[in-house]
């Protein structure tokens, strides 16, 4: 069982905070920790209002999220790192080669494809990203 889960994306204001909020609400078990971070984080920024709106429309809340950087130490302390894009998996492994086997795509149990970044786009793009993220997390339910 995974005890420390880290979800990464680029800026840590859209996709990974949505995923973190969903995991907290749906999958968090005693002894399990979940966090999110960005490989090029917009440090100190709150969740994007459109990401929060997508979450809220489905009963989730990410309003207390503050973006942070995915550091080598944070990644090494994680039992599993889930990324939104293949290039993020590669970036994590470039920083921490010892994580090989503990870094996966969030979409691993589906098609393994990238979850498109909605940043700077309209609400519909955020809603589509939310739906994809929530679906992928459902597939991780029995794996975590």
CSV table of N, CA and C in Angstrom, one decimal:
chain,number,residue,atom,x,y,z
A,1,UNK,N,0.8,-1.2,0.0
A,1,UNK,CA,0.0,0.0,0.0
A,1,UNK,C,0.9,1.2,0.0
A,2,UNK,N,0.5,2.2,-0.8
A,2,UNK,CA,1.2,3.5,-0.9
A,2,UNK,C,0.9,4.3,0.3
A,3,UNK,N,1.9,4.9,1.0
A,3,UNK,CA,1.6,5.7,2.1
A,3,UNK,C,1.9,7.2,1.8
A,4,UNK,N,2.8,7.5,1.0
A,4,UNK,CA,3.1,8.9,0.6
A,4,UNK,C,3.0,9.1,-0.9
A,5,UNK,N,1.9,9.7,-1.3
A,5,UNK,CA,1.6,10.0,-2.7
A,5,UNK,C,1.9,11.4,-3.1
A,6,UNK,N,2.6,11.6,-4.2
A,6,UNK,CA,2.9,13.0,-4.7
A,6,UNK,C,2.4,13.0,-6.1
A,7,UNK,N,1.6,14.1,-6.4
A,7,UNK,CA,1.0,14.3,-7.7
A,7,UNK,C,1.7,15.5,-8.3
A,8,UNK,N,2.3,15.4,-9.5
A,8,UNK,CA,3.0,16.5,-10.0
A,8,UNK,C,2.4,17.0,-11.4
A,9,UNK,N,2.5,18.3,-11.7
A,9,UNK,CA,2.2,18.8,-13.0
A,9,UNK,C,3.2,19.9,-13.2
A,10,UNK,N,2.9,20.9,-14.0
A,10,UNK,CA,3.9,21.9,-14.3
A,10,UNK,C,3.8,23.0,-13.3
A,11,UNK,N,2.7,23.7,-13.1
A,11,UNK,CA,2.7,24.9,-12.3
A,11,UNK,C,2.1,24.7,-10.9
A,12,UNK,N,1.4,23.6,-10.6
A,12,UNK,CA,0.8,23.2,-9.4
A,12,UNK,C,-0.3,24.2,-9.0
A,13,UNK,N,-1.1,24.7,-10.0
A,13,UNK,CA,-2.2,25.5,-9.8
A,13,UNK,C,-3.5,25.0,-10.5
A,14,UNK,N,-3.4,24.0,-11.3
A,14,UNK,CA,-4.5,23.5,-12.1
A,14,UNK,C,-4.7,22.0,-11.8
A,15,UNK,N,-4.0,21.2,-12.6
A,15,UNK,CA,-4.2,19.7,-12.6
A,15,UNK,C,-3.8,19.0,-11.3
A,16,UNK,N,-2.6,19.2,-10.8
A,16,UNK,CA,-2.2,18.5,-9.6
A,16,UNK,C,-3.0,18.8,-8.4
A,17,UNK,N,-3.4,20.1,-8.2
A,17,UNK,CA,-4.2,20.4,-7.1
A,17,UNK,C,-5.6,19.8,-7.2
A,18,UNK,N,-6.2,19.8,-8.5
A,18,UNK,CA,-7.5,19.1,-8.6
A,18,UNK,C,-7.3,17.6,-8.3
A,19,UNK,N,-6.3,17.0,-8.7
A,19,UNK,CA,-6.1,15.6,-8.4
A,19,UNK,C,-5.9,15.4,-6.9
A,20,UNK,N,-5.1,16.2,-6.3
A,20,UNK,CA,-4.9,16.1,-4.8
A,20,UNK,C,-6.3,16.2,-4.1
A,21,UNK,N,-7.1,17.2,-4.4
A,21,UNK,CA,-8.4,17.3,-3.8
A,21,UNK,C,-9.3,16.1,-4.0
A,22,UNK,N,-9.3,15.5,-5.1
A,22,UNK,CA,-10.1,14.3,-5.4
A,22,UNK,C,-9.6,13.2,-4.6
A,23,UNK,N,-8.2,13.0,-4.6
A,23,UNK,CA,-7.7,11.8,-3.8
A,23,UNK,C,-8.0,12.0,-2.3
A,24,UNK,N,-7.8,13.2,-1.8
A,24,UNK,CA,-8.2,13.5,-0.4
A,24,UNK,C,-9.6,13.1,-0.1
A,25,UNK,N,-10.5,13.4,-1.0
A,25,UNK,CA,-11.9,13.2,-0.7
A,25,UNK,C,-12.3,11.7,-1.0
A,26,UNK,N,-11.7,11.1,-1.9
A,26,UNK,CA,-12.1,9.8,-2.3
A,26,UNK,C,-11.3,8.6,-1.9
A,27,UNK,N,-10.0,8.8,-1.8
A,27,UNK,CA,-9.1,7.7,-1.6
A,27,UNK,C,-8.2,7.7,-0.3
A,28,UNK,N,-8.2,8.8,0.4
A,28,UNK,CA,-7.3,8.9,1.5
A,28,UNK,C,-7.7,7.9,2.6
A,29,UNK,N,-6.7,7.2,3.1
A,29,UNK,CA,-6.9,6.2,4.1
A,29,UNK,C,-6.0,6.6,5.3
A,30,UNK,N,-6.3,6.0,6.5
A,30,UNK,CA,-5.4,6.3,7.6
A,30,UNK,C,-4.0,5.9,7.3
A,31,UNK,N,-3.1,6.8,7.6
A,31,UNK,CA,-1.7,6.5,7.4
A,31,UNK,C,-1.2,7.0,6.0
A,32,UNK,N,-2.1,7.4,5.2
A,32,UNK,CA,-1.8,7.8,3.8
A,32,UNK,C,-1.7,9.3,3.7
A,33,UNK,N,-0.6,9.8,3.1
A,33,UNK,CA,-0.4,11.2,2.9
A,33,UNK,C,-0.5,11.5,1.4
A,34,UNK,N,-1.1,12.6,1.0
A,34,UNK,CA,-1.1,13.0,-0.4
A,34,UNK,C,-0.7,14.5,-0.5
A,35,UNK,N,0.1,14.8,-1.5
A,35,UNK,CA,0.5,16.2,-1.7
A,35,UNK,C,0.6,16.4,-3.2
A,36,UNK,N,0.7,17.6,-3.6
A,36,UNK,CA,0.9,18.0,-5.0
A,36,UNK,C,2.0,19.0,-5.1
A,37,UNK,N,2.7,19.1,-6.2
A,37,UNK,CA,3.7,20.0,-6.4
A,37,UNK,C,3.9,20.2,-7.9
A,38,UNK,N,4.6,21.3,-8.3
A,38,UNK,CA,4.9,21.6,-9.7
A,38,UNK,C,6.3,21.5,-10.0
A,39,UNK,N,6.6,21.1,-11.2
A,39,UNK,CA,8.0,21.0,-11.7
A,39,UNK,C,8.5,22.4,-12.1
A,40,UNK,N,7.6,23.3,-12.4
A,40,UNK,CA,7.9,24.7,-12.6
A,40,UNK,C,6.9,25.5,-11.9
A,41,UNK,N,6.8,25.3,-10.6
A,41,UNK,CA,5.6,25.7,-9.8
A,41,UNK,C,5.5,27.3,-9.8
A,42,UNK,N,4.3,27.7,-9.7
A,42,UNK,CA,4.0,29.1,-9.5
A,42,UNK,C,3.9,29.3,-8.0
A,43,UNK,N,5.0,29.1,-7.3
A,43,UNK,CA,5.1,29.1,-5.9
A,43,UNK,C,4.3,30.2,-5.2
A,44,UNK,N,3.5,29.8,-4.2
A,44,UNK,CA,2.8,30.7,-3.4
A,44,UNK,C,1.4,31.1,-4.0
A,45,UNK,N,1.1,30.7,-5.2
A,45,UNK,CA,-0.1,31.0,-5.8
A,45,UNK,C,-1.2,30.1,-5.4
A,46,UNK,N,-2.5,30.5,-5.3
A,46,UNK,CA,-3.6,29.7,-5.0
A,46,UNK,C,-4.0,28.8,-6.2
A,47,UNK,N,-4.9,27.9,-6.0
A,47,UNK,CA,-5.4,27.1,-7.1
A,47,UNK,C,-6.1,28.1,-8.1
A,48,UNK,N,-6.0,27.8,-9.4
A,48,UNK,CA,-6.6,28.6,-10.4
A,48,UNK,C,-8.1,28.7,-10.2
A,49,UNK,N,-8.7,29.8,-10.2
A,49,UNK,CA,-10.2,29.9,-10.0
A,49,UNK,C,-11.0,29.0,-10.8
A,50,UNK,N,-10.6,28.7,-12.1
A,50,UNK,CA,-11.3,27.8,-12.9
A,50,UNK,C,-11.2,26.4,-12.5
A,51,UNK,N,-10.0,26.0,-12.0
A,51,UNK,CA,-9.8,24.7,-11.4
A,51,UNK,C,-10.7,24.5,-10.2
A,52,UNK,N,-10.7,25.5,-9.3
A,52,UNK,CA,-11.6,25.5,-8.1
A,52,UNK,C,-13.0,25.4,-8.5
A,53,UNK,N,-13.4,26.1,-9.6
A,53,UNK,CA,-14.8,26.0,-10.0
A,53,UNK,C,-15.2,24.6,-10.5
A,54,UNK,N,-14.2,24.0,-11.2
A,54,UNK,CA,-14.5,22.6,-11.7
A,54,UNK,C,-14.6,21.7,-10.5
A,55,UNK,N,-13.8,21.8,-9.5
A,55,UNK,CA,-13.8,21.0,-8.3
A,55,UNK,C,-15.2,21.2,-7.6
A,56,UNK,N,-15.5,22.5,-7.4
A,56,UNK,CA,-16.7,22.8,-6.6
A,56,UNK,C,-18.0,22.3,-7.3
A,57,UNK,N,-18.0,22.3,-8.6
A,57,UNK,CA,-19.2,21.8,-9.3
A,57,UNK,C,-19.4,20.3,-9.1
A,58,UNK,N,-18.4,19.6,-8.5
A,58,UNK,CA,-18.5,18.2,-8.3
A,58,UNK,C,-18.4,17.9,-6.8
A,59,UNK,N,-18.5,18.9,-5.9
A,59,UNK,CA,-18.5,18.7,-4.5
A,59,UNK,C,-17.1,18.6,-3.8
A,60,UNK,N,-16.0,19.0,-4.5
A,60,UNK,CA,-14.7,19.0,-4.0
A,60,UNK,C,-14.3,20.4,-3.7
A,61,UNK,N,-13.2,20.5,-2.8
A,61,UNK,CA,-12.7,21.9,-2.5
A,61,UNK,C,-11.2,21.9,-2.5
A,62,UNK,N,-10.6,22.8,-3.2
A,62,UNK,CA,-9.2,22.9,-3.3
A,62,UNK,C,-8.8,24.4,-2.9
A,63,UNK,N,-9.7,25.1,-2.2
A,63,UNK,CA,-9.5,26.5,-2.0
A,63,UNK,C,-8.4,26.8,-1.0
A,64,UNK,N,-7.9,25.9,-0.3
A,64,UNK,CA,-6.8,26.1,0.7
A,64,UNK,C,-5.5,25.8,0.0
A,65,UNK,N,-5.4,25.4,-1.2
A,65,UNK,CA,-4.2,25.0,-1.9
A,65,UNK,C,-3.3,26.2,-2.1
A,66,UNK,N,-2.0,26.0,-1.9
A,66,UNK,CA,-0.9,26.9,-2.2
A,66,UNK,C,0.1,26.2,-3.0
A,67,UNK,N,0.5,26.7,-4.2
A,67,UNK,CA,1.4,26.0,-5.1
A,67,UNK,C,2.8,25.9,-4.4
A,68,UNK,N,3.4,24.8,-4.7
A,68,UNK,CA,4.8,24.6,-4.2
A,68,UNK,C,5.6,23.8,-5.3
A,69,UNK,N,6.9,24.0,-5.1
A,69,UNK,CA,7.9,23.4,-6.1
A,69,UNK,C,8.1,21.9,-5.7
A,70,UNK,N,8.2,21.1,-6.8
A,70,UNK,CA,8.5,19.6,-6.6
A,70,UNK,C,10.0,19.6,-6.4
A,71,UNK,N,10.5,19.4,-5.2
A,71,UNK,CA,11.9,19.3,-5.0
A,71,UNK,C,12.4,17.9,-5.0
A,72,UNK,N,13.7,17.7,-5.1
A,72,UNK,CA,14.3,16.4,-5.1
A,72,UNK,C,13.9,15.7,-3.8
A,73,UNK,N,14.0,16.4,-2.7
A,73,UNK,CA,13.8,15.8,-1.4
A,73,UNK,C,12.3,15.4,-1.3
A,74,UNK,N,11.4,16.2,-1.7
A,74,UNK,CA,10.0,15.9,-1.7
A,74,UNK,C,9.7,14.6,-2.5
A,75,UNK,N,10.3,14.6,-3.7
A,75,UNK,CA,10.0,13.4,-4.6
A,75,UNK,C,10.6,12.1,-4.0
A,76,UNK,N,11.8,12.2,-3.4
A,76,UNK,CA,12.5,11.1,-2.8
A,76,UNK,C,11.7,10.5,-1.6
A,77,UNK,N,11.0,11.4,-0.9
A,77,UNK,CA,10.3,11.0,0.3
A,77,UNK,C,8.9,10.3,-0.1
A,78,UNK,N,8.6,10.3,-1.4
A,78,UNK,CA,7.3,9.8,-1.9
A,78,UNK,C,7.4,8.3,-2.2
A,79,UNK,N,6.4,7.6,-1.9
A,79,UNK,CA,6.3,6.1,-2.3
A,79,UNK,C,5.9,6.0,-3.7
A,80,UNK,N,5.1,7.0,-4.2
A,80,UNK,CA,4.6,7.0,-5.6
A,80,UNK,C,4.4,8.4,-6.0
A,81,UNK,N,4.9,8.7,-7.2
A,81,UNK,CA,4.8,10.0,-7.9
A,81,UNK,C,3.9,9.8,-9.1
A,82,UNK,N,2.8,10.5,-9.2
A,82,UNK,CA,2.0,10.5,-10.4
A,82,UNK,C,2.1,11.8,-11.1
A,83,UNK,N,2.3,11.7,-12.4
A,83,UNK,CA,2.5,12.8,-13.3
A,83,UNK,C,1.4,12.9,-14.3
A,84,UNK,N,1.2,14.2,-14.8
A,84,UNK,CA,0.1,14.4,-15.8
A,84,UNK,C,0.6,14.2,-17.2
A,85,UNK,N,1.9,14.3,-17.5
A,85,UNK,CA,2.5,14.2,-18.8
A,85,UNK,C,3.7,13.3,-18.8
A,86,UNK,N,3.9,12.7,-20.0
A,86,UNK,CA,5.1,11.9,-20.1
A,86,UNK,C,6.4,12.6,-19.9
A,87,UNK,N,6.4,13.9,-20.3
A,87,UNK,CA,7.7,14.7,-20.1
A,87,UNK,C,7.9,15.0,-18.7
A,88,UNK,N,6.8,15.0,-17.9
A,88,UNK,CA,7.0,15.2,-16.4
A,88,UNK,C,7.5,13.9,-15.8
A,89,UNK,N,7.1,12.8,-16.2
A,89,UNK,CA,7.7,11.5,-15.8
A,89,UNK,C,9.2,11.6,-16.0
A,90,UNK,N,9.6,12.0,-17.3
A,90,UNK,CA,11.0,12.0,-17.6
A,90,UNK,C,11.8,13.0,-16.8
A,91,UNK,N,11.1,14.2,-16.5
A,91,UNK,CA,11.8,15.2,-15.7
A,91,UNK,C,12.0,14.7,-14.2
A,92,UNK,N,11.0,14.0,-13.7
A,92,UNK,CA,11.2,13.5,-12.3
A,92,UNK,C,12.3,12.5,-12.3
A,93,UNK,N,12.4,11.6,-13.3
A,93,UNK,CA,13.4,10.6,-13.3
A,93,UNK,C,14.8,11.2,-13.6
A,94,UNK,N,14.8,12.3,-14.3
A,94,UNK,CA,16.1,13.0,-14.6
A,94,UNK,C,16.6,13.6,-13.2
A,95,UNK,N,15.7,14.1,-12.4
A,95,UNK,CA,16.1,14.7,-11.1
A,95,UNK,C,16.4,13.6,-10.1
A,96,UNK,N,15.6,12.5,-10.2
A,96,UNK,CA,15.7,11.4,-9.1
A,96,UNK,C,15.7,10.1,-9.8
A,97,UNK,N,16.8,9.6,-10.4
A,97,UNK,CA,16.8,8.4,-11.1
A,97,UNK,C,16.4,7.2,-10.2
A,98,UNK,N,16.6,7.3,-8.9
A,98,UNK,CA,16.3,6.2,-8.0
A,98,UNK,C,14.8,6.0,-7.8
A,99,UNK,N,14.0,6.9,-8.4
A,99,UNK,CA,12.5,6.8,-8.4
A,99,UNK,C,12.0,5.9,-9.5
A,100,UNK,N,12.9,5.3,-10.3
A,100,UNK,CA,12.4,4.5,-11.4
A,100,UNK,C,11.6,3.3,-10.8
A,101,UNK,N,10.4,3.1,-11.3
A,101,UNK,CA,9.4,2.1,-10.8
A,101,UNK,C,8.4,2.7,-9.8
A,102,UNK,N,8.7,4.0,-9.4
A,102,UNK,CA,7.8,4.6,-8.4
A,102,UNK,C,7.2,5.9,-9.1
A,103,UNK,N,7.4,6.1,-10.3
A,103,UNK,CA,6.9,7.3,-11.1
A,103,UNK,C,6.0,6.8,-12.2
A,104,UNK,N,4.8,7.2,-12.2
A,104,UNK,CA,3.8,6.7,-13.2
A,104,UNK,C,3.0,7.9,-13.7
A,105,UNK,N,2.4,7.7,-14.8
A,105,UNK,CA,1.4,8.6,-15.3
A,105,UNK,C,0.1,8.4,-14.5
A,106,UNK,N,-0.6,9.5,-14.2
A,106,UNK,CA,-1.9,9.4,-13.6
A,106,UNK,C,-2.8,8.6,-14.4
A,107,UNK,N,-2.7,8.6,-15.7
A,107,UNK,CA,-3.5,7.9,-16.7
A,107,UNK,C,-3.0,6.5,-16.9
A,108,UNK,N,-2.1,6.0,-16.1
A,108,UNK,CA,-1.4,4.7,-16.3
A,108,UNK,C,-2.4,3.5,-16.5
A,109,UNK,N,-3.5,3.5,-15.8
A,109,UNK,CA,-4.4,2.4,-15.9
A,109,UNK,C,-5.5,2.6,-17.0
A,110,UNK,N,-5.4,3.7,-17.7
A,110,UNK,CA,-6.2,3.9,-18.8
A,110,UNK,C,-5.3,3.8,-20.1
A,111,UNK,N,-5.0,4.9,-20.7
A,111,UNK,CA,-4.2,4.8,-22.0
A,111,UNK,C,-2.8,5.3,-21.8
A,112,UNK,N,-2.5,5.8,-20.6
A,112,UNK,CA,-1.1,6.3,-20.4
A,112,UNK,C,-0.8,7.6,-21.1
A,113,UNK,N,-1.8,8.3,-21.7
A,113,UNK,CA,-1.6,9.5,-22.4
A,113,UNK,C,-1.6,10.7,-21.5
A,114,UNK,N,-1.1,11.8,-22.0
A,114,UNK,CA,-1.0,13.1,-21.3
A,114,UNK,C,-2.4,13.6,-21.0
A,115,UNK,N,-2.5,14.3,-19.8
A,115,UNK,CA,-3.7,15.0,-19.4
A,115,UNK,C,-3.4,16.5,-19.8
A,116,UNK,N,-4.1,17.0,-20.7
A,116,UNK,CA,-3.8,18.3,-21.3
A,116,UNK,C,-3.9,19.4,-20.2
A,117,UNK,N,-3.0,20.3,-20.2
A,117,UNK,CA,-3.0,21.5,-19.3
A,117,UNK,C,-4.0,22.5,-19.7
A,118,UNK,N,-5.0,22.8,-18.8
A,118,UNK,CA,-6.0,23.8,-19.2
A,118,UNK,C,-5.6,25.2,-18.9
A,119,UNK,N,-4.4,25.4,-18.3
A,119,UNK,CA,-4.0,26.8,-17.9
A,119,UNK,C,-4.2,27.8,-19.0
A,120,UNK,N,-4.8,28.9,-18.7
A,120,UNK,CA,-5.0,30.0,-19.6
A,120,UNK,C,-6.1,29.8,-20.6
A,121,UNK,N,-6.9,28.7,-20.5
A,121,UNK,CA,-8.0,28.4,-21.4
A,121,UNK,C,-9.3,28.7,-20.7
A,122,UNK,N,-10.4,28.4,-21.4
A,122,UNK,CA,-11.7,28.6,-20.9
A,122,UNK,C,-12.1,27.6,-19.9
A,123,UNK,N,-13.3,27.8,-19.2
A,123,UNK,CA,-13.8,26.9,-18.2
A,123,UNK,C,-14.0,25.5,-18.7
A,124,UNK,N,-14.4,25.4,-20.0
A,124,UNK,CA,-14.6,24.0,-20.5
A,124,UNK,C,-13.3,23.2,-20.5
A,125,UNK,N,-12.2,23.8,-20.8
A,125,UNK,CA,-10.9,23.1,-20.8
A,125,UNK,C,-10.6,22.5,-19.4
A,126,UNK,N,-11.0,23.3,-18.4
A,126,UNK,CA,-10.8,22.9,-17.0
A,126,UNK,C,-11.7,21.8,-16.6
A,127,UNK,N,-13.0,21.9,-17.1
A,127,UNK,CA,-14.0,20.8,-16.9
A,127,UNK,C,-13.5,19.5,-17.5
A,128,UNK,N,-13.0,19.6,-18.7
A,128,UNK,CA,-12.5,18.4,-19.4
A,128,UNK,C,-11.3,17.8,-18.6
A,129,UNK,N,-10.4,18.6,-18.2
A,129,UNK,CA,-9.3,18.1,-17.4
A,129,UNK,C,-9.7,17.5,-16.1
A,130,UNK,N,-10.7,18.1,-15.4
A,130,UNK,CA,-11.3,17.6,-14.2
A,130,UNK,C,-11.8,16.2,-14.5
A,131,UNK,N,-12.7,16.0,-15.5
A,131,UNK,CA,-13.3,14.8,-15.8
A,131,UNK,C,-12.3,13.7,-16.0
A,132,UNK,N,-11.2,14.0,-16.8
A,132,UNK,CA,-10.2,13.0,-17.1
A,132,UNK,C,-9.4,12.7,-15.8
A,133,UNK,N,-9.1,13.6,-15.0
A,133,UNK,CA,-8.4,13.4,-13.7
A,133,UNK,C,-9.2,12.5,-12.8
A,134,UNK,N,-10.5,12.9,-12.6
A,134,UNK,CA,-11.3,12.1,-11.7
A,134,UNK,C,-11.5,10.6,-12.2
A,135,UNK,N,-11.6,10.5,-13.5
A,135,UNK,CA,-11.7,9.1,-14.1
A,135,UNK,C,-10.4,8.3,-13.8
A,136,UNK,N,-9.3,9.0,-14.0
A,136,UNK,CA,-8.0,8.3,-13.8
A,136,UNK,C,-7.8,7.9,-12.3
A,137,UNK,N,-8.2,8.8,-11.4
A,137,UNK,CA,-8.1,8.5,-10.0
A,137,UNK,C,-9.0,7.3,-9.6
A,138,UNK,N,-10.2,7.2,-10.2
A,138,UNK,CA,-11.1,6.1,-9.9
A,138,UNK,C,-10.3,4.8,-10.2
A,139,UNK,N,-9.5,4.8,-11.3
A,139,UNK,CA,-8.8,3.6,-11.7
A,139,UNK,C,-7.6,3.3,-10.7
A,140,UNK,N,-7.2,4.2,-10.0
A,140,UNK,CA,-6.1,4.0,-9.0
A,140,UNK,C,-6.7,3.5,-7.7
A,141,UNK,N,-8.0,3.6,-7.5
A,141,UNK,CA,-8.6,3.2,-6.2
A,141,UNK,C,-8.1,1.9,-5.6
A,142,UNK,N,-8.1,0.9,-6.4
A,142,UNK,CA,-7.7,-0.4,-5.8
A,142,UNK,C,-6.2,-0.6,-5.8
A,143,UNK,N,-5.4,0.4,-6.3
A,143,UNK,CA,-4.0,0.2,-6.4
A,143,UNK,C,-3.2,1.0,-5.3
A,144,UNK,N,-3.9,1.9,-4.6
A,144,UNK,CA,-3.2,2.7,-3.6
A,144,UNK,C,-3.5,2.1,-2.2
